[in-house]
PDB file of C-alpha atoms in Angstrom:
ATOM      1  CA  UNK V  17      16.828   8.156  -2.059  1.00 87.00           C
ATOM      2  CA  UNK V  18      13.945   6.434  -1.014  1.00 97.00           C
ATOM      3  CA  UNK V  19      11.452   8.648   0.761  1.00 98.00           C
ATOM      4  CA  UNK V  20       9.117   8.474   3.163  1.00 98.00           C
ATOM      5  CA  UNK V  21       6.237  10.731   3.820  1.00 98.00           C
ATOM      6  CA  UNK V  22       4.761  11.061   7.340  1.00 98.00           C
ATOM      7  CA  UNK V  23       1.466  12.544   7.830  1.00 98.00           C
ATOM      8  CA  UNK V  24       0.447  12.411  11.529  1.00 98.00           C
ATOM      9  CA  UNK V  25      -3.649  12.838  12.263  1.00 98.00           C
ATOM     10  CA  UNK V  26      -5.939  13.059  15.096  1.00 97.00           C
ATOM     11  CA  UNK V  27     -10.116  12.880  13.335  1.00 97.00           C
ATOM     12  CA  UNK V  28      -9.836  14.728  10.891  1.00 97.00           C
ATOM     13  CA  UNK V  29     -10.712  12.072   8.215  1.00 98.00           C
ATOM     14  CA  UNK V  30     -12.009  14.691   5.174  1.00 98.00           C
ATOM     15  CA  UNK V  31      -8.856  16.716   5.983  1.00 98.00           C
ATOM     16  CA  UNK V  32      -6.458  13.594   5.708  1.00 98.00           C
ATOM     17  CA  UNK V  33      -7.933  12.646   2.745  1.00 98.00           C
ATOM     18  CA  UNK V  34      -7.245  16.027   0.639  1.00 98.00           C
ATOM     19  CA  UNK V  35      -3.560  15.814   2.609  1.00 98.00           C
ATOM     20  CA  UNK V  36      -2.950  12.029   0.994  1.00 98.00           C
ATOM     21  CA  UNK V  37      -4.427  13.383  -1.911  1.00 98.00           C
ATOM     22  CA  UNK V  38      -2.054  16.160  -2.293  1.00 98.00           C
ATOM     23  CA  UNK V  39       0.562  13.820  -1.817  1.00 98.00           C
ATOM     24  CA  UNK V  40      -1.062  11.424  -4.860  1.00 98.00           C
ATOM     25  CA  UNK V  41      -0.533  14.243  -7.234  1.00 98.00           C
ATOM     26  CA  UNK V  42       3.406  15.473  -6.929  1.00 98.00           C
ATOM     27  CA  UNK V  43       5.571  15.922  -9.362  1.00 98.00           C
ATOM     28  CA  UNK V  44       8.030  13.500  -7.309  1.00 98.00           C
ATOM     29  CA  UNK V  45       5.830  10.943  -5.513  1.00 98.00           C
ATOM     30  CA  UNK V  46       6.968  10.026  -2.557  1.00 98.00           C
ATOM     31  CA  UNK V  47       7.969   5.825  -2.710  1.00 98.00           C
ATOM     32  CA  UNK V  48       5.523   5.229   1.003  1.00 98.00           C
ATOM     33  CA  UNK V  49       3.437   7.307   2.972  1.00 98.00           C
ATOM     34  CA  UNK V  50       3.154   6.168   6.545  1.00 98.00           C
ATOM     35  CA  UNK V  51      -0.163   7.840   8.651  1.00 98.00           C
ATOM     36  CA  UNK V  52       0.502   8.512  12.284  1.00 98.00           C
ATOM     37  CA  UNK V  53      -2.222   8.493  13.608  1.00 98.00           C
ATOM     38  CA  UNK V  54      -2.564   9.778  17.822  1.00 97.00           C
ATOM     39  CA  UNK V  55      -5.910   7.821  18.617  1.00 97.00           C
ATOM     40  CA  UNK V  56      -8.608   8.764  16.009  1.00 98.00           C
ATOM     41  CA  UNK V  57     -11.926   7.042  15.736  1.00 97.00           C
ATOM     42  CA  UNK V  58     -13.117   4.657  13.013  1.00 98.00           C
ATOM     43  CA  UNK V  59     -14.103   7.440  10.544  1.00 98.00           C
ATOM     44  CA  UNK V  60     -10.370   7.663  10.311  1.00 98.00           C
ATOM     45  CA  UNK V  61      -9.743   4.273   9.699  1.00 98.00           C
ATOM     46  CA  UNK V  62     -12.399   3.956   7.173  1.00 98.00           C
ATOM     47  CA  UNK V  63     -11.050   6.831   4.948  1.00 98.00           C
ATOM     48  CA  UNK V  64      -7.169   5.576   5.148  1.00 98.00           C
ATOM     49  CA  UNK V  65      -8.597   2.134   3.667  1.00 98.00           C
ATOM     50  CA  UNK V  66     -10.544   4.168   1.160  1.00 97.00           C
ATOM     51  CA  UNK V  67      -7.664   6.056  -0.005  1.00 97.00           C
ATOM     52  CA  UNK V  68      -5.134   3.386  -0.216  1.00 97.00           C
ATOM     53  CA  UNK V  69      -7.236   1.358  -1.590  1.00 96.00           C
ATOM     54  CA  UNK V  70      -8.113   3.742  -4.612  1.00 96.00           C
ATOM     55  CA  UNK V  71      -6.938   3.615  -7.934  1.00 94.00           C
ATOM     56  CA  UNK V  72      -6.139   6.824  -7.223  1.00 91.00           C
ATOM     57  CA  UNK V  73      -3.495   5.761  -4.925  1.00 97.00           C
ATOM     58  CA  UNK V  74       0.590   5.734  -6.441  1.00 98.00           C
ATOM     59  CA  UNK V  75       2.139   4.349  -3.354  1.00 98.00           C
ATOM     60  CA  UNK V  76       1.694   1.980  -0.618  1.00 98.00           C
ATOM     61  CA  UNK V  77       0.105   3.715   2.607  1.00 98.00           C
ATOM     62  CA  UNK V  78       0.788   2.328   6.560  1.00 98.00           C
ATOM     63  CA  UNK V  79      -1.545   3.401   8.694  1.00 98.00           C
ATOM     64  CA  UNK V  80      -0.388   3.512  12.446  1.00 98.00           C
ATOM     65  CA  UNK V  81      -1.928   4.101  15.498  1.00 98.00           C
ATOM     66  CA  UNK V  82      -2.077   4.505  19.093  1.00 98.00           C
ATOM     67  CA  UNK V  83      -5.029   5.039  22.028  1.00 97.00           C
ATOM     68  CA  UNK V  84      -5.991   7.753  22.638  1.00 97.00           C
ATOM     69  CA  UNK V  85      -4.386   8.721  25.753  1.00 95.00           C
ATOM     70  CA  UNK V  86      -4.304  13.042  25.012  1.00 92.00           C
ATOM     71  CA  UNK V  87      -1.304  14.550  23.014  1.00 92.00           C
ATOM     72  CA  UNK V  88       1.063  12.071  22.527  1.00 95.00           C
ATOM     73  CA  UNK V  89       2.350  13.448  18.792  1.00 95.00           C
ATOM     74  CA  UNK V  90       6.306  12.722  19.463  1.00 96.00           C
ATOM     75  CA  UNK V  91       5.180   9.042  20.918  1.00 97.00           C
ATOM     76  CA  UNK V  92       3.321   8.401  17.116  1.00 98.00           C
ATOM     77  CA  UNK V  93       5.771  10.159  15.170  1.00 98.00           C
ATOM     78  CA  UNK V  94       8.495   8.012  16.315  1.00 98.00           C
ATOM     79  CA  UNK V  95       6.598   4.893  15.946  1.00 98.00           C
ATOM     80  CA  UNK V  96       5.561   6.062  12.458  1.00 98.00           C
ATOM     81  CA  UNK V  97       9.250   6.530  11.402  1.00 98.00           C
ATOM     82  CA  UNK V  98       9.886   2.475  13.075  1.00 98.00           C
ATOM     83  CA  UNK V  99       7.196   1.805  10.498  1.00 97.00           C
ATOM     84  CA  UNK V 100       9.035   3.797   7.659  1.00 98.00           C
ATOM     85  CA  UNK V 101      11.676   2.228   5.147  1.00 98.00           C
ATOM     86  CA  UNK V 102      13.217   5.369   3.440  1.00 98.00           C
ATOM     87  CA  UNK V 103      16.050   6.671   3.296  1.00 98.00           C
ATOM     88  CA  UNK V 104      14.783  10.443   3.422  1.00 98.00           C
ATOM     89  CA  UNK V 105      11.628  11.217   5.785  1.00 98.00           C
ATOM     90  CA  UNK V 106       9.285  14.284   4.775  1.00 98.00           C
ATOM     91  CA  UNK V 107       6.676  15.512   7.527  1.00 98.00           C
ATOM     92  CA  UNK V 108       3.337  16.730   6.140  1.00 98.00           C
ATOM     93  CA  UNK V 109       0.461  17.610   8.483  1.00 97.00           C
ATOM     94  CA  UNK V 110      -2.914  15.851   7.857  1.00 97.00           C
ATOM     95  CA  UNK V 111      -4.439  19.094   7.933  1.00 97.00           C
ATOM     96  CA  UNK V 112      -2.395  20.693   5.339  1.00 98.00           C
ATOM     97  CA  UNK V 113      -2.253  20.464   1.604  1.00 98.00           C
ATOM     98  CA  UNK V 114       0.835  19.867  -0.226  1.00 98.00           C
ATOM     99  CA  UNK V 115       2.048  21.913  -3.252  1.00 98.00           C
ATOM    100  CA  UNK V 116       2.332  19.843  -5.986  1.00 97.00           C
ATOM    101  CA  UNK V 117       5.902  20.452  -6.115  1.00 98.00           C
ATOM    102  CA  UNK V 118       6.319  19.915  -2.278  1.00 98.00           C
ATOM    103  CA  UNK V 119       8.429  16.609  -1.952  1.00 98.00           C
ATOM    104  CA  UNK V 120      10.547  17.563  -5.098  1.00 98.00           C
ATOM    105  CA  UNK V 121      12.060  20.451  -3.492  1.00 98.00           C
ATOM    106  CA  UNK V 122      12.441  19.153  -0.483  1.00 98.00           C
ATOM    107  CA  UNK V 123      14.440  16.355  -2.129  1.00 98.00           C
ATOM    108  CA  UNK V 124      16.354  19.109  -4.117  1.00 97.00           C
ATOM    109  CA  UNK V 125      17.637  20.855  -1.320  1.00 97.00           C
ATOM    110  CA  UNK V 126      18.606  17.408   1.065  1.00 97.00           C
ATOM    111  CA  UNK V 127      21.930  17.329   2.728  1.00 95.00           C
ATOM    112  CA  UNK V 128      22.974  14.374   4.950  1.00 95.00           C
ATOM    113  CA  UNK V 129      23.436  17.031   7.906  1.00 96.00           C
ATOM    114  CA  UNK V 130      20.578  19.321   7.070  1.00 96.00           C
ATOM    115  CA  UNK V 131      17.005  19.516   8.416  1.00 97.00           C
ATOM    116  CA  UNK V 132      14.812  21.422   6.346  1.00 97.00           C
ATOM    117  CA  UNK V 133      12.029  23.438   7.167  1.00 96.00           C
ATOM    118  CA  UNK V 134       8.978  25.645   5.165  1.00 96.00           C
ATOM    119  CA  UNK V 135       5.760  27.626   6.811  1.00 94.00           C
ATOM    120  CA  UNK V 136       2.182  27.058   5.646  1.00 96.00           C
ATOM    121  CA  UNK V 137      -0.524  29.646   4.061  1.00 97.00           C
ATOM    122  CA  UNK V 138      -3.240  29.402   6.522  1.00 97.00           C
ATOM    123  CA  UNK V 139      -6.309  29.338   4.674  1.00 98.00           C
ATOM    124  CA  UNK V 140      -9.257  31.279   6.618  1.00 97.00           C
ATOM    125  CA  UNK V 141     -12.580  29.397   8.098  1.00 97.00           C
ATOM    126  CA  UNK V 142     -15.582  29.707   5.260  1.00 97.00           C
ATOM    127  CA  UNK V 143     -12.549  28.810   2.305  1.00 98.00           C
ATOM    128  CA  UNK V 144     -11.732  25.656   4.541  1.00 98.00           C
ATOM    129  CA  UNK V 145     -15.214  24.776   5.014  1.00 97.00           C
ATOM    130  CA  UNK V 146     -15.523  25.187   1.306  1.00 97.00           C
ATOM    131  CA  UNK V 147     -12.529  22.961   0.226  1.00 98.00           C
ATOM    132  CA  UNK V 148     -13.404  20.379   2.613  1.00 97.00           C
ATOM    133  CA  UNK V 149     -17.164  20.022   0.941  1.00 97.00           C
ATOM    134  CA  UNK V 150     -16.104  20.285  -2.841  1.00 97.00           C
ATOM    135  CA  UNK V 151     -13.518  17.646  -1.746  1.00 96.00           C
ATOM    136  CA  UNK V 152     -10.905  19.233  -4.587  1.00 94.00           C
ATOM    137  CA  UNK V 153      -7.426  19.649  -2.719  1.00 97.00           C
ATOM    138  CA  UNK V 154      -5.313  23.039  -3.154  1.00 96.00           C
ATOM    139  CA  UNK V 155      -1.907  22.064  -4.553  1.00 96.00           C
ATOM    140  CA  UNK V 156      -0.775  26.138  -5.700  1.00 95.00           C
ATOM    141  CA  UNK V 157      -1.714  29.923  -5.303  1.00 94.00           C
ATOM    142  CA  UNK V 158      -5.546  30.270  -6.398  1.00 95.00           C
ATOM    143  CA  UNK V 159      -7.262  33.859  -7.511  1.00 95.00           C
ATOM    144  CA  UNK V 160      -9.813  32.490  -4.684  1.00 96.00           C
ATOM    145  CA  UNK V 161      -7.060  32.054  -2.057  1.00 97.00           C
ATOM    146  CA  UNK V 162      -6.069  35.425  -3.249  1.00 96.00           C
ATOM    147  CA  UNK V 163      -9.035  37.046  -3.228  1.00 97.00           C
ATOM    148  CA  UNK V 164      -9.379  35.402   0.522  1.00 97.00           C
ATOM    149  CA  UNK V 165      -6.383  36.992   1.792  1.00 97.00           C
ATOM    150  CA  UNK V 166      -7.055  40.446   1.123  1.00 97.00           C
ATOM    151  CA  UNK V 167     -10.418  39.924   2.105  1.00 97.00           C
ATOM    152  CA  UNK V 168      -8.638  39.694   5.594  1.00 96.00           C
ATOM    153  CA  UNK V 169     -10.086  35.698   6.598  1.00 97.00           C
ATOM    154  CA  UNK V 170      -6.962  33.437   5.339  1.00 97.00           C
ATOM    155  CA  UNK V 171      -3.141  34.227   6.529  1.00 96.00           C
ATOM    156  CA  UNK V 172      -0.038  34.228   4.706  1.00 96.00           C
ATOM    157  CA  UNK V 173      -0.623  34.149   1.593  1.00 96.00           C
ATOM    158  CA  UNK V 174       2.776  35.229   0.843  1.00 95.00           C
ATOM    159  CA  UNK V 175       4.400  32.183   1.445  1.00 95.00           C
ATOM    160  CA  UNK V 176       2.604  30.625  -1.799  1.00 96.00           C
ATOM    161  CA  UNK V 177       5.062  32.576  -3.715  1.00 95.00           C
ATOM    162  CA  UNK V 178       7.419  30.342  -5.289  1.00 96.00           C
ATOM    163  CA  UNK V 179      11.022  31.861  -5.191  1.00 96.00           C
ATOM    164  CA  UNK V 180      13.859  30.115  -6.842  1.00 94.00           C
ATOM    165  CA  UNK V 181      16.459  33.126  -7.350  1.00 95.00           C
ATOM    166  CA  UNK V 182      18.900  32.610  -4.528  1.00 94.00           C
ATOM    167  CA  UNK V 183      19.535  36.543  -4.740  1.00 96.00           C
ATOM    168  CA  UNK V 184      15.754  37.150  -4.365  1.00 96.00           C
ATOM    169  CA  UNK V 185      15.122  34.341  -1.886  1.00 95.00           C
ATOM    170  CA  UNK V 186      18.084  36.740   0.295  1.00 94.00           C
ATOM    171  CA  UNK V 187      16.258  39.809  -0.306  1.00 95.00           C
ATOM    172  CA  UNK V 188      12.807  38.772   0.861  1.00 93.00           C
ATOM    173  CA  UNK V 189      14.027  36.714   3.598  1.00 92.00           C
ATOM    174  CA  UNK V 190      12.878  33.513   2.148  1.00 94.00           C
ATOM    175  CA  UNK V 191      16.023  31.953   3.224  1.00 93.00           C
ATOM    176  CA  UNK V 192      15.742  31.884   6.635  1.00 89.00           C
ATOM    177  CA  UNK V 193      14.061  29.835   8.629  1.00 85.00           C
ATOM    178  CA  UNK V 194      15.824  30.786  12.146  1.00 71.00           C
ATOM    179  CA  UNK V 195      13.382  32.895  13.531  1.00 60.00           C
ATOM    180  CA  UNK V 196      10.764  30.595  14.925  1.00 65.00           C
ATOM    181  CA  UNK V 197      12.122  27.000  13.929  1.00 80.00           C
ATOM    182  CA  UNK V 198      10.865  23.992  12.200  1.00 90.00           C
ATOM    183  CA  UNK V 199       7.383  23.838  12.023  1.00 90.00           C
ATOM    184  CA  UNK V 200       6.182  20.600  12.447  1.00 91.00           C
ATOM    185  CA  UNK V 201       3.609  20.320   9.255  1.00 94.00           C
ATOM    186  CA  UNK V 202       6.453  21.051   6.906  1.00 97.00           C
ATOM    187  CA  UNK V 203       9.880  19.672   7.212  1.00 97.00           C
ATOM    188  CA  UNK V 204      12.409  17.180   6.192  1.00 98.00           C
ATOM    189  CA  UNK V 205      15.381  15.101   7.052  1.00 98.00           C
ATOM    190  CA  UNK V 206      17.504  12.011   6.587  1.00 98.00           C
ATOM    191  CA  UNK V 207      16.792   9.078   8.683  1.00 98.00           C
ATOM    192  CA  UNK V 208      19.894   8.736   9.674  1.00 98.00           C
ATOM    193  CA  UNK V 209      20.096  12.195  11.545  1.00 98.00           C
ATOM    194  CA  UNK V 210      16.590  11.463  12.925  1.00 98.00           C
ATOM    195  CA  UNK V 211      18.057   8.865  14.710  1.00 98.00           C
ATOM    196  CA  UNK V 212      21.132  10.436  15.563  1.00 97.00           C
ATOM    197  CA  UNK V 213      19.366  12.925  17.550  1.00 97.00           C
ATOM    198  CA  UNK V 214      16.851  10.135  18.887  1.00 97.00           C
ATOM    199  CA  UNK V 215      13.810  11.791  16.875  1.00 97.00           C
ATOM    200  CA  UNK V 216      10.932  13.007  18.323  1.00 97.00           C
ATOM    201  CA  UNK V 217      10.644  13.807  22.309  1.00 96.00           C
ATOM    202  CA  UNK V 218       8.052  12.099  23.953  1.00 96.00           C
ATOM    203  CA  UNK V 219       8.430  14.425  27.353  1.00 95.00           C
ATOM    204  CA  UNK V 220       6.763  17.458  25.535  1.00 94.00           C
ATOM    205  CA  UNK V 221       2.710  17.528  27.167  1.00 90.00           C
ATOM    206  CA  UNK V 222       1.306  19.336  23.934  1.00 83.00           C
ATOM    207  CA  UNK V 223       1.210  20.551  20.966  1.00 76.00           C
ATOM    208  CA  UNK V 224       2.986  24.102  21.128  1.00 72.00           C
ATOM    209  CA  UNK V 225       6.700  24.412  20.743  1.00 85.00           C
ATOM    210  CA  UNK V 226       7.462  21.107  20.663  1.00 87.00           C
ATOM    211  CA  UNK V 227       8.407  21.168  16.491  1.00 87.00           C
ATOM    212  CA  UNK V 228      10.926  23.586  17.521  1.00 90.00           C
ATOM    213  CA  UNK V 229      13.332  21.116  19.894  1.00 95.00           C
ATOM    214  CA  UNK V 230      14.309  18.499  16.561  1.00 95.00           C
ATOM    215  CA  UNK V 231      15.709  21.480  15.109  1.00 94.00           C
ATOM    216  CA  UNK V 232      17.750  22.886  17.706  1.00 95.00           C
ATOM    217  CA  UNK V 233      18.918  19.375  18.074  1.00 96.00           C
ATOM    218  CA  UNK V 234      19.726  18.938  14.475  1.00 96.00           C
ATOM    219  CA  UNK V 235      21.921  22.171  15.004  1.00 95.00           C
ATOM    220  CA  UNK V 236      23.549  21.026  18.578  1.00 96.00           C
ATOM    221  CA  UNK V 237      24.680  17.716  16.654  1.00 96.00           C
ATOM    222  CA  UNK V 238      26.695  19.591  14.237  1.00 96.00           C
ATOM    223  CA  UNK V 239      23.897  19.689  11.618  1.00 96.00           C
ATOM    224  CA  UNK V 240      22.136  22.887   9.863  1.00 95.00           C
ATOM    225  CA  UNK V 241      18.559  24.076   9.293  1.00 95.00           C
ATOM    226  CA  UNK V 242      17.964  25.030   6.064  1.00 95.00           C
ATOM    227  CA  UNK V 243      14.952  27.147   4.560  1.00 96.00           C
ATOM    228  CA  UNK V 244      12.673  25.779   1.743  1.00 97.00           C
ATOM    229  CA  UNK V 245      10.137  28.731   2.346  1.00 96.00           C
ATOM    230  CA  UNK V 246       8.742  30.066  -0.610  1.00 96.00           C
ATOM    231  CA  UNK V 247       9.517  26.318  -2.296  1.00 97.00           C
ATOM    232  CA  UNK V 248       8.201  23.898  -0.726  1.00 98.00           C
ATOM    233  CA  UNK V 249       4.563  24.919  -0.166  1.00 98.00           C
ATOM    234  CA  UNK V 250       1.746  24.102   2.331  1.00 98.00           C
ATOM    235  CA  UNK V 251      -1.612  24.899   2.605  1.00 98.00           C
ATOM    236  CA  UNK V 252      -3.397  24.423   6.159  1.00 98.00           C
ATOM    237  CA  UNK V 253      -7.018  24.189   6.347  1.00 98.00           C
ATOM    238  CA  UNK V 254      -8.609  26.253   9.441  1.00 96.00           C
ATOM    239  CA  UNK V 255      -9.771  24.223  12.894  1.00 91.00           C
ATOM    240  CA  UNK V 256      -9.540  26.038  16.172  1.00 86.00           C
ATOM    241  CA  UNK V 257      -7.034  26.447  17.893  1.00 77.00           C
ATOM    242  CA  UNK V 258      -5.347  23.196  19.893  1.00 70.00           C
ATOM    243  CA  UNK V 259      -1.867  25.279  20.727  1.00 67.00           C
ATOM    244  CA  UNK V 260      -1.261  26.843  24.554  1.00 68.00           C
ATOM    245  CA  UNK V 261       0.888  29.086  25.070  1.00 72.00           C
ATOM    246  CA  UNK V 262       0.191  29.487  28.946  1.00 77.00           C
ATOM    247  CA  UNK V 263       0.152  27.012  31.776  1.00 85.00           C
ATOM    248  CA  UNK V 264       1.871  24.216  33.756  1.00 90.00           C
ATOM    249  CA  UNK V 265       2.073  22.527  30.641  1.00 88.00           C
ATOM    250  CA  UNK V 266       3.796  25.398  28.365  1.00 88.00           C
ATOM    251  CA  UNK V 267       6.345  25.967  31.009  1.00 91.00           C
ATOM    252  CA  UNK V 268       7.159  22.177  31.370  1.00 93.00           C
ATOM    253  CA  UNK V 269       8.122  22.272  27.836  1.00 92.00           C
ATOM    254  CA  UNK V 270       9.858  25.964  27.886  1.00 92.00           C
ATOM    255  CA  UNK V 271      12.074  24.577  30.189  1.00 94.00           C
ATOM    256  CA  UNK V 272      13.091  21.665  27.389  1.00 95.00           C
ATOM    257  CA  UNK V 273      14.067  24.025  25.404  1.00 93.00           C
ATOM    258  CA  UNK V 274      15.555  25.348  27.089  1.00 94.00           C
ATOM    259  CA  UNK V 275      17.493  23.253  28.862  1.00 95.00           C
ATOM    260  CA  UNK V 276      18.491  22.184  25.411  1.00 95.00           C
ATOM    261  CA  UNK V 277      20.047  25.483  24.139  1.00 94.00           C
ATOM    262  CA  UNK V 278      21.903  25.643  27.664  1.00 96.00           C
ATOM    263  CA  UNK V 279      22.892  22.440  27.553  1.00 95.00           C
ATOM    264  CA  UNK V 280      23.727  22.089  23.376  1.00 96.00           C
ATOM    265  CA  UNK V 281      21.778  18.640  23.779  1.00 96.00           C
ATOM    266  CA  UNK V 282      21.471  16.748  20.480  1.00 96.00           C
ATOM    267  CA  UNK V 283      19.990  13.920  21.748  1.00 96.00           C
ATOM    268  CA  UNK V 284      16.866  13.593  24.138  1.00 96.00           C
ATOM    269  CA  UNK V 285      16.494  11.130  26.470  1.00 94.00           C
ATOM    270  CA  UNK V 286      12.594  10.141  26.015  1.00 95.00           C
ATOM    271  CA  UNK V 287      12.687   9.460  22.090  1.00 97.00           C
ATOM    272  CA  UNK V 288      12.866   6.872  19.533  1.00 97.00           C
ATOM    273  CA  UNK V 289      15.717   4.982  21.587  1.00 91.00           C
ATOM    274  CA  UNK V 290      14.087   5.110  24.819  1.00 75.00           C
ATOM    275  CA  UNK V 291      17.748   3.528  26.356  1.00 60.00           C
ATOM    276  CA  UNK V 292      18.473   7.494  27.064  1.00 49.00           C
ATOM    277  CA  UNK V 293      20.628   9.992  25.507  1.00 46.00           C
TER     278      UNK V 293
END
């Protein structure tokens, strides 16, 4: 298949760059990697042209954008995936760092019904901040990122593990991916089933649960979300916190979901067909 990788960004240039670069050093590359970009400055600009431009670059890199007009995520997504020719689209955050073996499992585990979705290690503030200045991406488990973790500053750590035993993967849960959804910096899915359930939807108002509804879509169409925990890895680098949890806004988009489940929707109405569901 020929795959695309999407990696949507809003100015965070130096993290974008260790995200492409992440991308630059897989044991699968990708065939295109398409930047969504939701209204970053020129700094962001600058270092896509940089990058691409490299000789340390192994595939052609799109770079498209949008005003900024406040979250509009879904809105770039969708436009990034116009912009895409693959077969098979992968979703990396540009604040997150791929495992090097990221888009080969991903690829491993594809089914023309299935979306697929991992978790992240959250690496903790003063690791970030070191990472981001030494410039040298995280592609597996480090002693540092270790050492980090029980230190009590980064998260997760657990989910660096690479399990490959189906048994074991049962046993520690690593094969379930139910419990809270896709998350939106680590996921995959054939094009064709992104556009069977009309992608991304642009009536979400920010960035908190709105990963979640492609997946219960995906599942309302007939389809299945499958776990790649524990194999396909990502690393996210620390910024504060953008996600609300409260508010006009939250409840708008609790009662998409909502709706959804009650409903079994697979398609939305506001996505990469605007013509309606």
């Amino acid at each position: 298949m020929k795959t695309t990788a999407i990696v949507p960004t809003y100015n965070r240039p130096g993290e974008l760059i260790l995200s492409l670069q992440t991308l630059a050093l897989q044991s699968r590359l990708p065939d295109e990697v398409v930047v969504a970009d939701d209204g970053s400055g020129e700094a962001t600009r600058r270092a896509v042209e940089a990058f691409s431009g490299s000789p340390g670059c192994p595939f052609p890199v799109r770079h498209v954008w949008q005003e900024d007009r406040g979250f509009r995520k879904p809105r770039i997504l969708n436009e990034a995936v116009r912009n895409a020719t693959g077969d098979y689209l992968l979703f990396l955050d540009g604040d997150c760092m791929a495992h090097r073996r990221f888009v080969e499992e991903h690829l491993r585990l594809a089914g023309r019904d299935s979306i697929l979705g991992g978790k992240r290690v959250e690496i903790g503030r003063e690791l970030s901040a070191r990472i981001l200045a030494e410039g040298q991406p995280v592609t597996c488990l480090s002693l540092r990122l270790v050492r980090d973790s029980l230190a009590g500053r980064s998260r997760k750590v657990e989910e660096a593990f690479r399990i490959r035993s189906p048994l074991l993967r049962r046993l520690l849960h690593r094969d379930r991916i139910f419990d809270d959804g896709i998350w939106g910096c680590n996921f995959s899915l054939p094009r064709e089933l992104f556009y069977r359930t009309n992608g991304c939807d642009e009536d979400f108002l920010d960035g908190s649960i709105e990963d979640n509804d492609l997946g219960i879509r995906v599942v309302n169409s007939g389809g299945t979300i499958r776990s790649v925990r524990a194999l396909a890895v990502v690393f996210h680098l620390w910024h504060p916190a953008t996600w609300v949890y409260q508010g006009e806004k939250h409840r708008h988009n609790l009662g998409i979901l909502d709706r959804r489940i009650a409903m079994r929707e697979s398609r939305c109405v506001n996505g990469i067909d605007r013509k309606g569901a």
